[in-house]
C-alpha cells in the first residue's frame, strides 16, 4: 500500500539544519558563471531601492500638488506654466516615470540573466550527476534504495532552478525591507513590532506545511518511480508488441490510474489543509495592517502627518507587510527546498567501493600466467543465497575457456568478477600472481572486452554504436569498419540506407530498427573495437540461429588467437571449440575438461549435451 499523508514531520531543528545546503548551493552557482552571478546580484541591488524611492517621490508629488492647490495655481494654470511654478511638480512626475521605466527594464534584465544562469547551473549539475553516477559500483545501481535516491537527485537538478532566483530575490527584498523599515521607524517604531507579531504565525504555518510536503514526496519516491515506469511501459516501442498481443493496455492504465489517484488524494489533502490554515494565519497579517492604517489615518487627521505622509506611510506599511510576509514565507520555502537539496548532495556523498588503490599498478602486457580464482565467494546485496561460493579454477593466458551450466549457476556473476564490476565477498582473484584489486581499474577494464547478453541498444548511428566500444577511437572510421568485419556486422551496416551514418533504433524519426540478430552483431563488433587482452562473450548470440552463432564463435576463436578469452553459451555445439570447458553448478566448478573428456565422464555436461542434441534429431 502507498504511504498515507505523513503524520510525523521533521522538527524545527532538522528543518533549519537543512539550511547548511545553501552555502554549497550558492558556491556552485558562483562557480557556474561568475559574470552572470555578479550581474544578477548587481541588478537586484539596484532594484531593491526602487520601491522606497518610487513611494517617496509619490509622497513628494502629493505634497507638491496640495501646496499648489493652496496657492490657487489651478485658477491660473497657463500663468503658472509660464512662470515655472509647475516645474518642480513636472520634474517629480518625470522622475517617477523614469523610475517606473527603469524598474520594468531592470526586472526584464534580471529575468534574462537568471534564465541564462539557471540553465547553465542545471546543465552543470546534470553533468556532475552523470559523472558521479559513472563512478558508482554496479551493485549500487542494483540497489532499489539507491535507485530511489538517484531518482530524487535527478529531479533536484531540474527542480531547484527556482531556488536560485528565490534566494537572490530574498536578498533583494531584505534590502527593500530595511529601507522601508527605516522610514517607518522615524514615524512610529511600534508599527514594526505589530508587523512581527502578526506575521510570525503565518511563517510557522508555512514552514510546517513545507516540511510535510517534503515528507510526502520522500515517502512516495518508490511510487513515483512506479508511475514513471507505467508511463513508459504503457506507451513504448519496446513494449508495444506485447502490450497489443496480450491486451495489456487496460491493465497498465488501471494500475496507473489507481496509483496516481492515491498520490493525487494524498497531495489534495495536504493542499487543502495548507490552504485552510494559510487563510486563517494570513488574516492576522491583514488585521495588523488595518490597525496600523487606522493609526496613521488618526495621526493625519490630528495634523501630525501631511496627506503625502499618509500616502507614504500607508503605502510603506502595506509594502513592508507584503515584503515581510514574502520574506518569512520565502525563508520557509527556501528551508523546504534546502531539504530537497539534501537528496542531491547525499547522492554526491555516496562513495564507490570498487576503485583503484593510490599505488595501483598497470596490467601486465602481455599477460603471462593468467587468472586464478582462489575460493571465491560472492552474494548479491540482500540475497540469502550465494551466487558463487568456494569457486576455484585457473584461466590460463592465451586460453579460450567456455562456461556452461544451468540458469543461476553463476556464469554471468563470474565474468562480472573477472571484469571487476564486483569484488569477491570471500577469497580473491589473481592476475599474474597479483590480486586483481592491485591493478589500476581503468587499465584493467581497458584490457577487457565484454559483451553481455543484455547489451545496450544505443539510439545512435551504426558507426557510433560500434565505436562506443572504444570511445576515444569512435571517430576512427577505419577501426570501426574493421571491428564491424570482425563481428560480422559489416553486412548489417551495408543494408542500411545511410550505412555507418544511419541512426538505428526507433526512438528517433529517421531511425531504422534492426532485428534481434542484427543488433547482436553490432554489439559483438563493439567488443572488437578495443585491442583487449581479455575477451568475454556472455551469451550475446541468443537471438542468432545455430549456424550464425557457430560462425560467430568460430570467428571469435580465430580472432582470440594469443588472447585470453571466455565465452558463455547454452548451445553445446558452439562451446566445443573452446580449449577447455568449465561446468558450473550451485556457484562452484563441478567439472572441467575438453568436450571429449567431459562426455567420457558422463556427468552433468554429458546429460545436458544429450538433452540438447535430442532436440535436433
Coordinates of C-alpha atoms in Angstrom, one line a residue:
X1 CA 0.0 0.0 0.0
X2 CA 1.3 3.5 -0.8
X3 CA 2.1 5.7 2.3
X4 CA -0.7 7.9 3.6
X5 CA -0.4 11.6 4.4
X6 CA 2.6 11.7 6.7
X7 CA 1.7 12.2 10.3
X8 CA 5.3 12.6 11.5
X9 CA 7.2 15.6 10.4
X10 CA 10.7 17.0 10.6
X11 CA 11.3 19.0 13.7
X12 CA 12.3 22.7 13.6
X13 CA 16.0 21.9 14.2
X14 CA 16.1 19.4 11.3
X15 CA 14.5 22.0 9.0
X16 CA 16.9 24.7 9.9
X17 CA 19.8 22.2 9.8
X18 CA 19.0 21.7 6.1
X19 CA 20.0 25.4 5.5
X20 CA 23.6 24.2 5.6
X21 CA 23.0 23.2 2.0
X22 CA 22.5 26.8 0.9
X23 CA 26.2 27.7 1.2
X24 CA 27.5 24.9 -1.2
X25 CA 24.5 25.6 -3.4
X26 CA 25.5 29.3 -3.7
X27 CA 29.1 28.3 -4.2
X28 CA 28.2 26.1 -7.1
X29 CA 26.1 28.9 -8.7
X30 CA 29.1 31.2 -8.4
X31 CA 31.3 28.6 -10.0
X32 CA 28.8 28.1 -12.8
X33 CA 29.3 31.7 -14.1
X34 CA 30.9 34.5 -12.1
X35 CA 29.8 37.2 -14.6
X36 CA 26.2 36.1 -14.7
X37 CA 26.0 35.8 -10.9
X38 CA 27.6 39.2 -10.5
X39 CA 25.1 40.7 -13.0
X40 CA 22.1 39.1 -11.2
X41 CA 23.2 40.4 -7.8
X42 CA 24.0 43.8 -9.1
X43 CA 20.7 44.3 -10.9
X44 CA 18.8 43.2 -7.8
X45 CA 20.8 45.5 -5.6
X46 CA 19.6 48.5 -7.7
X47 CA 16.0 47.2 -7.8
X48 CA 15.9 46.8 -4.1
X49 CA 15.9 50.6 -3.6
X50 CA 13.4 51.4 -6.3
X51 CA 10.2 50.7 -4.3
X52 CA 11.1 53.1 -1.5
X53 CA 12.3 55.7 -4.0
X54 CA 9.1 55.5 -6.0
X55 CA 6.9 55.7 -3.0
X56 CA 8.8 58.7 -1.6
X57 CA 8.6 60.5 -4.9
X58 CA 4.9 59.8 -4.9
X59 CA 4.6 61.5 -1.4
X60 CA 6.5 64.5 -2.7
X61 CA 4.2 64.7 -5.7
X62 CA 1.1 64.7 -3.5
X63 CA 2.5 67.3 -1.1
X64 CA 3.6 69.5 -4.0
X65 CA 0.1 69.2 -5.6
X66 CA -1.6 70.1 -2.3
X67 CA 0.8 73.1 -1.9
X68 CA 0.0 74.3 -5.4
X69 CA -3.8 73.9 -4.7
X70 CA -3.3 76.0 -1.6
X71 CA -1.6 78.7 -3.7
X72 CA -4.6 78.7 -6.2
X73 CA -2.4 77.7 -9.1
X74 CA -5.3 75.8 -10.6
X75 CA -7.2 79.0 -11.3
X76 CA -4.4 80.4 -13.5
X77 CA -2.8 77.3 -14.9
X78 CA -1.4 79.0 -18.0
X79 CA 0.3 81.7 -16.0
X80 CA 1.7 79.1 -13.6
X81 CA 3.1 77.1 -16.5
X82 CA 4.9 80.1 -17.9
X83 CA 6.1 81.4 -14.6
X84 CA 7.7 78.0 -13.8
X85 CA 5.5 77.3 -10.7
X86 CA 4.8 73.8 -12.1
X87 CA 8.4 72.9 -12.9
X88 CA 9.0 71.1 -9.6
X89 CA 5.8 69.1 -10.0
X90 CA 6.7 68.2 -13.5
X91 CA 10.2 67.2 -12.5
X92 CA 8.8 64.9 -9.9
X93 CA 6.4 63.4 -12.3
X94 CA 9.2 62.8 -14.8
X95 CA 11.3 61.2 -12.1
X96 CA 8.5 58.8 -11.1
X97 CA 8.0 58.0 -14.8
X98 CA 11.7 57.3 -15.1
X99 CA 11.7 55.1 -12.0
X100 CA 8.8 53.1 -13.4
X101 CA 10.5 52.6 -16.8
X102 CA 13.8 51.7 -15.0
X103 CA 12.1 49.2 -12.7
X104 CA 10.5 47.4 -15.7
X105 CA 13.8 47.4 -17.6
X106 CA 15.8 46.1 -14.6
X107 CA 13.1 43.4 -14.0
X108 CA 13.4 42.1 -17.5
X109 CA 17.2 42.2 -17.5
X110 CA 17.2 40.3 -14.2
X111 CA 14.8 37.7 -15.6
X112 CA 17.0 37.3 -18.6
X113 CA 20.2 36.9 -16.6
X114 CA 18.5 34.5 -14.2
X115 CA 17.2 32.3 -17.1
X116 CA 20.7 32.0 -18.5
X117 CA 22.3 31.3 -15.1
X118 CA 19.6 28.8 -14.2
X119 CA 20.1 26.9 -17.4
X120 CA 23.8 26.8 -17.1
X121 CA 23.6 25.7 -13.4
X122 CA 21.1 23.0 -14.3
X123 CA 23.3 21.7 -17.1
X124 CA 26.4 21.8 -14.9
X125 CA 24.6 19.9 -12.1
X126 CA 23.3 17.3 -14.6
X127 CA 26.8 16.7 -15.9
X128 CA 28.1 16.4 -12.3
X129 CA 25.3 13.9 -11.6
X130 CA 26.2 11.8 -14.6
X131 CA 29.9 12.0 -13.8
X132 CA 29.3 10.9 -10.2
X133 CA 26.9 8.1 -11.2
X134 CA 29.6 6.8 -13.6
X135 CA 31.9 6.3 -10.6
X136 CA 29.5 4.2 -8.6
X137 CA 29.6 0.4 -8.4
X138 CA 27.4 -1.8 -10.5
X139 CA 26.0 -3.2 -7.2
X140 CA 24.8 0.4 -6.3
X141 CA 22.6 0.5 -9.4
X142 CA 21.1 -2.8 -8.5
X143 CA 20.0 -1.4 -5.1
X144 CA 16.4 -0.2 -5.0
X145 CA 17.1 2.3 -2.2
X146 CA 19.9 3.9 -4.2
X147 CA 17.6 4.0 -7.2
X148 CA 15.1 6.0 -5.2
X149 CA 17.9 8.3 -4.1
X150 CA 19.1 8.7 -7.7
X151 CA 15.6 9.4 -8.8
X152 CA 15.2 12.2 -6.2
X153 CA 18.7 13.6 -7.0
X154 CA 17.8 13.6 -10.8
X155 CA 14.6 15.5 -10.0
X156 CA 16.6 18.1 -8.0
X157 CA 18.8 19.0 -10.9
X158 CA 15.7 20.3 -12.6
X159 CA 13.5 21.2 -9.6
X160 CA 16.0 23.6 -7.9
X161 CA 16.2 26.1 -10.8
X162 CA 13.7 28.4 -9.0
X163 CA 15.7 28.2 -5.7
X164 CA 18.4 30.4 -7.1
X165 CA 16.1 33.2 -8.1
X166 CA 14.2 32.8 -4.8
X167 CA 17.4 33.2 -2.8
X168 CA 18.5 36.2 -4.8
X169 CA 15.0 37.6 -4.6
X170 CA 15.0 37.1 -0.8
X171 CA 18.2 39.2 -0.5
X172 CA 16.7 41.9 -2.7
X173 CA 13.5 42.0 -0.6
X174 CA 15.6 42.1 2.6
X175 CA 17.3 45.3 1.4
X176 CA 14.0 46.8 0.4
X177 CA 12.5 45.9 3.9
X178 CA 15.4 47.7 5.6
X179 CA 14.8 50.8 3.5
X180 CA 11.1 50.8 4.3
X181 CA 11.7 50.0 8.0
X182 CA 14.0 53.0 8.4
X183 CA 11.2 55.2 7.1
X184 CA 8.6 53.7 9.5
X185 CA 10.9 53.8 12.5
X186 CA 11.2 57.5 12.0
X187 CA 7.4 57.9 12.4
X188 CA 6.2 55.1 14.6
X189 CA 8.6 52.4 15.8
X190 CA 5.9 50.3 17.4
X191 CA 4.4 49.5 14.0
X192 CA 7.4 47.2 13.3
X193 CA 6.6 45.2 16.4
X194 CA 2.9 44.9 15.3
X195 CA 4.1 43.5 12.0
X196 CA 6.3 40.9 13.6
X197 CA 3.5 39.7 15.9
X198 CA 1.0 39.5 13.0
X199 CA 3.3 37.6 10.6
X200 CA 5.1 35.1 12.7
X201 CA 2.1 32.6 12.8
X202 CA 2.0 32.6 9.0
X203 CA 5.7 31.9 8.9
X204 CA 5.4 29.0 11.3
X205 CA 2.4 27.5 9.4
X206 CA 4.2 27.7 6.1
X207 CA 7.3 26.1 7.5
X208 CA 5.2 23.3 9.0
X209 CA 3.5 22.5 5.6
X210 CA 6.7 22.7 3.7
X211 CA 8.2 20.0 5.9
X212 CA 5.0 17.9 5.5
X213 CA 5.2 18.3 1.7
X214 CA 8.9 17.1 1.7
X215 CA 8.0 14.1 3.9
X216 CA 5.2 13.2 1.5
X217 CA 7.4 13.4 -1.6
X218 CA 10.2 11.5 0.1
X219 CA 7.9 8.7 1.2
X220 CA 6.3 8.5 -2.3
X221 CA 9.6 8.1 -4.2
X222 CA 9.1 4.4 -5.0
X223 CA 5.6 5.0 -6.1
X224 CA 6.7 7.9 -8.3
X225 CA 9.2 5.6 -9.9
X226 CA 6.4 3.0 -10.5
X227 CA 4.3 5.7 -12.1
X228 CA 7.2 6.7 -14.4
X229 CA 7.7 3.0 -15.3
X230 CA 4.0 2.6 -16.0
X231 CA 4.0 5.6 -18.3
X232 CA 6.9 4.2 -20.2
X233 CA 5.9 0.6 -20.4
X234 CA 2.3 1.6 -21.4
X235 CA 3.5 3.7 -24.4
X236 CA 6.8 2.5 -25.6
X237 CA 8.1 1.0 -28.8
X238 CA 10.0 -1.6 -26.9
X239 CA 6.8 -3.0 -25.2
X240 CA 4.2 -2.1 -27.9
X241 CA 4.1 -5.7 -29.4
X242 CA 3.3 -7.5 -26.2
X243 CA 1.0 -4.8 -24.9
X244 CA -1.1 -5.2 -28.0
X245 CA -0.9 -9.0 -28.3
X246 CA -1.7 -9.6 -24.6
X247 CA -4.1 -6.6 -24.4
X248 CA -2.2 -5.2 -21.5
X249 CA -3.1 -1.6 -22.1
X250 CA -6.1 -1.8 -19.7
X251 CA -4.0 -3.5 -17.1
X252 CA -1.3 -0.8 -17.1
X253 CA -3.8 2.1 -17.4
X254 CA -5.8 0.9 -14.5
X255 CA -2.8 0.4 -12.3
X256 CA -1.5 3.8 -13.3
X257 CA -4.9 5.4 -12.6
X258 CA -5.2 3.7 -9.2
X259 CA -1.7 4.7 -8.1
X260 CA -1.8 8.2 -9.4
X261 CA -5.3 8.7 -7.8
X262 CA -3.9 7.8 -4.4
X263 CA -1.0 10.1 -4.9
X264 CA -3.4 12.9 -6.0
X265 CA -5.6 12.3 -3.0
X266 CA -2.6 12.5 -0.6
X267 CA -1.5 15.7 -2.2
X268 CA -5.0 17.1 -2.3
X269 CA -5.5 16.5 1.5
X270 CA -2.2 18.2 2.2
X271 CA -3.0 21.2 -0.1
X272 CA -6.4 21.5 1.5
X273 CA -5.0 21.7 5.0
X274 CA -2.4 24.1 3.8
X275 CA -4.9 26.4 2.2
X276 CA -7.3 26.4 5.2
X277 CA -4.6 27.3 7.7
X278 CA -2.9 29.7 5.3
X279 CA -6.1 31.8 5.1
X280 CA -6.5 31.9 8.9
X281 CA -2.9 32.8 9.6
X282 CA -2.7 35.3 6.8
X283 CA -5.8 37.1 8.2
X284 CA -3.6 38.0 11.2
X285 CA -1.3 39.9 8.9
X286 CA -4.2 41.7 7.3
X287 CA -5.6 42.7 10.7
X288 CA -2.2 44.1 11.7
X289 CA -2.1 46.2 8.5
X290 CA -5.6 47.8 9.1
X291 CA -4.7 48.5 12.8
X292 CA -1.6 50.4 11.6
X293 CA -3.6 52.1 8.8
X294 CA -6.2 53.3 11.2
X295 CA -3.4 54.7 13.5
X296 CA -1.8 56.5 10.6
X297 CA -5.1 58.0 9.5
X298 CA -5.9 59.2 13.0
X299 CA -2.5 60.9 13.3
X300 CA -3.1 62.6 9.9
X301 CA -6.5 63.9 11.0
X302 CA -4.9 65.2 14.1
X303 CA -2.4 67.1 12.0
X304 CA 0.7 65.2 12.8
X305 CA 1.2 63.9 9.2
X306 CA 0.6 65.5 5.9
X307 CA -1.5 63.9 3.2
X308 CA 1.7 62.9 1.4
X309 CA 2.9 61.4 4.7
X310 CA -0.3 59.5 5.0
X311 CA 0.1 58.1 1.5
X312 CA 3.8 57.3 2.1
X313 CA 3.3 55.7 5.5
X314 CA 0.2 53.7 4.4
X315 CA 2.0 52.5 1.2
X316 CA 5.2 51.8 3.1
X317 CA 3.4 49.7 5.8
X318 CA 1.4 47.8 3.1
X319 CA 4.5 47.1 1.1
X320 CA 6.5 46.3 4.2
X321 CA 3.9 43.9 5.4
X322 CA 3.8 42.2 2.0
X323 CA 7.6 42.1 1.8
X324 CA 8.0 40.7 5.4
X325 CA 5.3 38.1 4.7
X326 CA 7.1 37.2 1.5
X327 CA 10.4 37.0 3.3
X328 CA 9.1 34.8 6.1
X329 CA 7.2 32.6 3.8
X330 CA 10.1 32.6 1.3
X331 CA 12.5 31.7 4.0
X332 CA 10.3 28.8 5.0
X333 CA 10.2 27.7 1.3
X334 CA 13.9 28.1 1.0
X335 CA 14.3 25.9 4.1
X336 CA 11.9 23.4 2.5
X337 CA 13.9 23.4 -0.8
X338 CA 17.1 23.0 1.2
X339 CA 15.6 19.7 2.4
X340 CA 15.4 18.6 -1.2
X341 CA 19.0 19.6 -1.8
X342 CA 19.8 17.0 0.9
X343 CA 18.7 14.4 -1.7
X344 CA 21.1 15.8 -4.3
X345 CA 24.1 16.3 -2.0
X346 CA 23.6 13.0 -0.2
X347 CA 23.8 11.3 -3.6
X348 CA 27.1 13.0 -4.3
X349 CA 28.3 11.7 -0.9
X350 CA 27.9 8.1 -2.0
X351 CA 31.4 6.7 -2.5
X352 CA 32.2 3.6 -4.7
X353 CA 33.8 0.6 -3.0
X354 CA 35.4 -0.6 -6.2
X355 CA 38.2 1.8 -7.1
X356 CA 41.9 2.0 -7.9
X357 CA 44.3 2.0 -5.0
X358 CA 46.6 5.0 -4.7
X359 CA 49.6 2.8 -5.6
X360 CA 47.7 0.8 -8.3
X361 CA 49.9 -0.9 -11.0
X362 CA 49.3 -1.3 -14.7
X363 CA 48.0 -4.5 -16.2
X364 CA 50.9 -6.6 -17.5
X365 CA 51.3 -6.5 -21.3
X366 CA 51.3 -9.2 -22.3
X367 CA 49.5 -11.3 -19.6
X368 CA 51.9 -14.2 -19.0
X369 CA 50.2 -16.5 -16.5
X370 CA 46.5 -15.7 -16.5
X371 CA 43.8 -15.6 -13.8
X372 CA 43.4 -17.7 -10.7
X373 CA 40.2 -17.8 -8.7
X374 CA 41.0 -18.8 -5.1
X375 CA 38.0 -20.0 -3.0
X376 CA 35.9 -17.1 -4.4
X377 CA 32.5 -16.3 -2.9
X378 CA 30.0 -13.6 -3.9
X379 CA 26.5 -12.8 -2.7
X380 CA 24.3 -10.1 -4.1
X381 CA 23.1 -7.4 -1.7
X382 CA 20.1 -8.6 0.3
X383 CA 20.2 -12.1 -1.1
X384 CA 20.3 -15.1 1.2
X385 CA 21.7 -17.5 -1.4
X386 CA 25.3 -17.2 -2.5
X387 CA 25.7 -16.7 -6.3
X388 CA 29.3 -18.1 -6.1
X389 CA 31.0 -19.8 -3.2
X390 CA 34.2 -21.9 -2.9
X391 CA 34.9 -21.2 -6.6
X392 CA 38.5 -22.2 -7.5
X393 CA 39.9 -22.6 -11.0
X394 CA 42.6 -21.2 -13.4
X395 CA 42.2 -19.3 -16.6
X396 CA 45.5 -19.6 -18.4
X397 CA 46.9 -16.8 -20.6
X398 CA 46.0 -17.3 -24.2
X399 CA 43.3 -19.9 -23.4
X400 CA 39.8 -19.9 -24.7
X401 CA 37.6 -21.0 -21.8
X402 CA 33.9 -21.9 -22.1
X403 CA 31.5 -21.7 -19.2
X404 CA 28.4 -23.9 -19.2
X405 CA 25.7 -24.6 -16.6
X406 CA 22.0 -24.2 -16.0
X407 CA 20.5 -20.8 -15.3
X408 CA 21.5 -19.4 -11.9
X409 CA 24.8 -21.4 -11.9
X410 CA 26.8 -18.2 -11.6
X411 CA 28.3 -17.8 -15.1
X412 CA 27.5 -14.1 -15.6
X413 CA 28.5 -13.3 -12.0
X414 CA 31.8 -15.0 -12.6
X415 CA 32.6 -12.8 -15.7
X416 CA 31.5 -9.7 -13.8
X417 CA 34.0 -10.5 -11.1
X418 CA 36.6 -11.1 -13.8
X419 CA 36.0 -7.6 -15.2
X420 CA 35.9 -6.3 -11.6
X421 CA 32.4 -5.0 -11.8
X422 CA 32.1 -6.6 -8.5
X423 CA 34.7 -7.6 -5.9
X424 CA 34.5 -11.0 -4.2
X425 CA 33.0 -11.2 -0.7
X426 CA 35.3 -14.2 0.0
X427 CA 38.5 -15.3 -1.5
X428 CA 40.5 -13.5 -4.1
X429 CA 41.2 -13.3 -7.9
X430 CA 44.8 -13.2 -9.0
X431 CA 46.2 -11.9 -12.3
X432 CA 49.7 -13.0 -13.0
X433 CA 50.1 -13.7 -9.3
X434 CA 48.8 -10.3 -8.0
X435 CA 45.4 -9.6 -6.5
X436 CA 43.1 -8.1 -9.1
X437 CA 42.5 -5.2 -6.7
X438 CA 46.2 -4.2 -7.0
X439 CA 45.7 -3.2 -10.7
X440 CA 44.6 0.2 -12.0
X441 CA 40.8 -0.1 -12.5
X442 CA 40.7 1.9 -15.8
X443 CA 43.6 0.0 -17.2
X444 CA 42.1 -3.4 -16.2
X445 CA 38.8 -2.6 -18.0
X446 CA 40.6 -1.1 -21.0
X447 CA 42.3 -4.5 -21.4
X448 CA 38.9 -6.3 -21.1
X449 CA 36.4 -6.5 -23.9
X450 CA 32.9 -7.7 -22.7
X451 CA 29.6 -8.1 -24.4
X452 CA 26.8 -9.2 -22.1
X453 CA 23.6 -10.9 -23.1
X454 CA 21.7 -7.8 -22.1
X455 CA 23.8 -5.4 -24.2
X456 CA 22.6 -1.8 -24.7
X457 CA 20.9 -0.8 -27.9
X458 CA 22.1 2.8 -28.4
X459 CA 19.9 5.0 -30.5
X460 CA 22.9 6.4 -32.3
X461 CA 24.4 5.9 -35.7
X462 CA 25.7 2.4 -36.6
X463 CA 29.3 3.7 -36.5
X464 CA 28.7 5.2 -33.0
X465 CA 27.0 2.0 -31.8
X466 CA 30.2 0.1 -32.7
X467 CA 32.5 3.0 -31.7
X468 CA 31.3 3.1 -28.1
X469 CA 33.4 0.0 -27.6
X470 CA 36.4 2.3 -27.6
X471 CA 35.1 5.8 -27.1
X472 CA 38.4 7.6 -27.8
X473 CA 38.6 5.9 -31.2
X474 CA 34.9 6.5 -32.2
X475 CA 36.0 8.9 -34.9
X476 CA 38.4 6.4 -36.5
X477 CA 36.2 5.1 -39.3
X478 CA 38.8 2.5 -40.5
X479 CA 38.9 1.0 -37.0
X480 CA 35.1 1.0 -36.8
X481 CA 34.8 -0.8 -40.1
X482 CA 37.4 -3.3 -39.1
X483 CA 35.6 -4.1 -35.9
X484 CA 32.3 -4.5 -37.9
X485 CA 34.0 -7.0 -40.2
X486 CA 35.4 -9.0 -37.2
X487 CA 32.0 -9.0 -35.6
X488 CA 30.2 -9.9 -38.9
X489 CA 28.2 -6.7 -38.7
X490 CA 29.5 -5.3 -42.0
X491 CA 26.7 -6.9 -43.9
X492 CA 24.2 -5.5 -41.5
X493 CA 25.6 -2.0 -42.0
X494 CA 25.7 -2.4 -45.8
X495 CA 21.9 -3.0 -45.8
X496 CA 21.2 0.4 -44.1
X497 CA 20.2 3.3 -46.2
X498 CA 23.0 5.6 -44.9
X499 CA 25.4 2.8 -44.0
X500 CA 27.6 3.7 -41.0
X501 CA 25.9 7.1 -40.7
X502 CA 22.4 5.6 -40.3
X503 CA 20.7 6.1 -36.9
X504 CA 19.5 2.7 -35.7
X505 CA 16.5 2.2 -33.4
X506 CA 13.0 3.6 -33.5
X507 CA 13.3 6.3 -30.9
X508 CA 14.0 9.0 -33.5
X509 CA 12.1 9.7 -36.7
X510 CA 15.0 9.0 -39.0
X511 CA 16.0 5.8 -37.2
X512 CA 15.9 2.3 -38.7
X513 CA 15.2 -0.6 -36.4
X514 CA 17.2 -3.9 -36.6
X515 CA 16.3 -7.5 -35.9
X516 CA 17.5 -9.0 -32.7
X517 CA 20.2 -10.9 -34.5
X518 CA 21.4 -7.8 -36.3
X519 CA 21.6 -5.8 -33.1
X520 CA 23.7 -8.6 -31.6
X521 CA 26.2 -8.5 -34.4
X522 CA 26.5 -4.7 -33.9
X523 CA 27.1 -5.4 -30.2
X524 CA 29.7 -8.1 -30.9
X525 CA 31.5 -5.7 -33.3
X526 CA 31.6 -3.2 -30.4
X527 CA 33.7 -5.7 -28.4
X528 CA 36.2 -5.9 -31.2
X529 CA 36.8 -2.1 -31.2
X530 CA 39.4 -2.4 -28.4
X531 CA 42.5 -4.5 -28.8
X532 CA 41.8 -6.1 -25.4
X533 CA 44.0 -8.8 -23.9
X534 CA 40.9 -10.5 -22.4
X535 CA 37.7 -11.1 -24.4
X536 CA 34.4 -12.1 -22.9
X537 CA 31.2 -13.1 -24.7
X538 CA 28.4 -13.7 -22.3
X539 CA 25.6 -15.3 -24.4
X540 CA 25.5 -12.3 -26.8
X541 CA 24.3 -14.6 -29.6
X542 CA 21.0 -15.8 -28.1
X543 CA 19.0 -14.2 -31.0
X544 CA 21.1 -15.8 -33.7
X545 CA 20.2 -19.2 -35.2
X546 CA 22.5 -22.1 -34.6
X547 CA 24.5 -21.7 -37.8
X548 CA 25.0 -18.0 -37.3
X549 CA 26.1 -18.5 -33.7
X550 CA 28.6 -21.2 -34.8
X551 CA 30.1 -18.8 -37.3
X552 CA 30.3 -16.0 -34.7
X553 CA 32.1 -18.3 -32.2
X554 CA 34.3 -19.7 -34.9
X555 CA 35.4 -16.1 -35.8
X556 CA 35.7 -15.4 -32.1
X557 CA 38.1 -18.5 -31.7
X558 CA 40.1 -17.3 -34.7
X559 CA 40.4 -13.7 -33.6
X560 CA 41.2 -14.7 -30.0
X561 CA 44.4 -16.4 -31.0
X562 CA 47.0 -15.3 -28.4
X563 CA 44.3 -13.7 -26.3
X564 CA 42.7 -14.9 -23.1
X565 CA 39.0 -15.5 -23.8
X566 CA 35.9 -16.6 -22.1
X567 CA 32.6 -17.5 -23.8
X568 CA 29.3 -18.4 -22.4
X569 CA 26.6 -20.2 -24.4
X570 CA 23.7 -22.5 -23.9
X571 CA 24.4 -24.2 -27.3
X572 CA 26.9 -27.0 -26.6
X573 CA 27.8 -27.3 -30.3
X574 CA 29.4 -23.8 -30.0
X575 CA 31.4 -24.3 -26.9
X576 CA 33.0 -27.5 -28.2
X577 CA 35.6 -25.3 -29.9
X578 CA 36.9 -24.0 -26.6
X579 CA 40.3 -25.1 -25.3
X580 CA 38.6 -26.1 -22.0
X581 CA 35.1 -26.1 -20.6
X582 CA 34.1 -25.4 -17.0
X583 CA 30.8 -26.8 -15.8
X584 CA 29.3 -24.7 -13.1
X585 CA 26.6 -25.8 -10.6
X586 CA 25.4 -24.0 -7.5
X587 CA 28.2 -21.4 -7.8
X588 CA 31.1 -23.9 -8.0
X589 CA 33.1 -25.7 -10.6
X590 CA 31.5 -29.2 -10.9
X591 CA 33.8 -30.5 -13.6
X592 CA 36.4 -29.3 -16.1
X593 CA 37.9 -30.5 -19.4
X594 CA 37.5 -30.7 -23.1
X595 CA 34.3 -31.7 -24.8
X596 CA 35.5 -35.2 -25.3
X597 CA 36.8 -35.5 -21.7
X598 CA 33.5 -34.3 -20.2
X599 CA 31.4 -36.6 -22.4
X600 CA 33.6 -39.5 -21.3
X601 CA 33.0 -38.6 -17.7
X602 CA 29.2 -38.9 -18.2
X603 CA 28.3 -36.2 -15.7
X604 CA 26.0 -33.1 -15.9
X605 CA 27.7 -31.9 -19.1
X606 CA 27.1 -35.1 -20.9
X607 CA 23.5 -35.2 -19.7
X608 CA 22.8 -31.6 -20.8
X609 CA 24.5 -32.2 -24.2
X610 CA 22.4 -35.3 -24.9
X611 CA 19.2 -33.5 -23.9
X612 CA 20.0 -30.7 -26.3
X613 CA 21.2 -33.0 -29.1
X614 CA 17.9 -34.9 -28.8
X615 CA 16.0 -31.7 -29.7
X616 CA 17.7 -31.6 -33.1
X617 CA 17.1 -35.2 -34.0

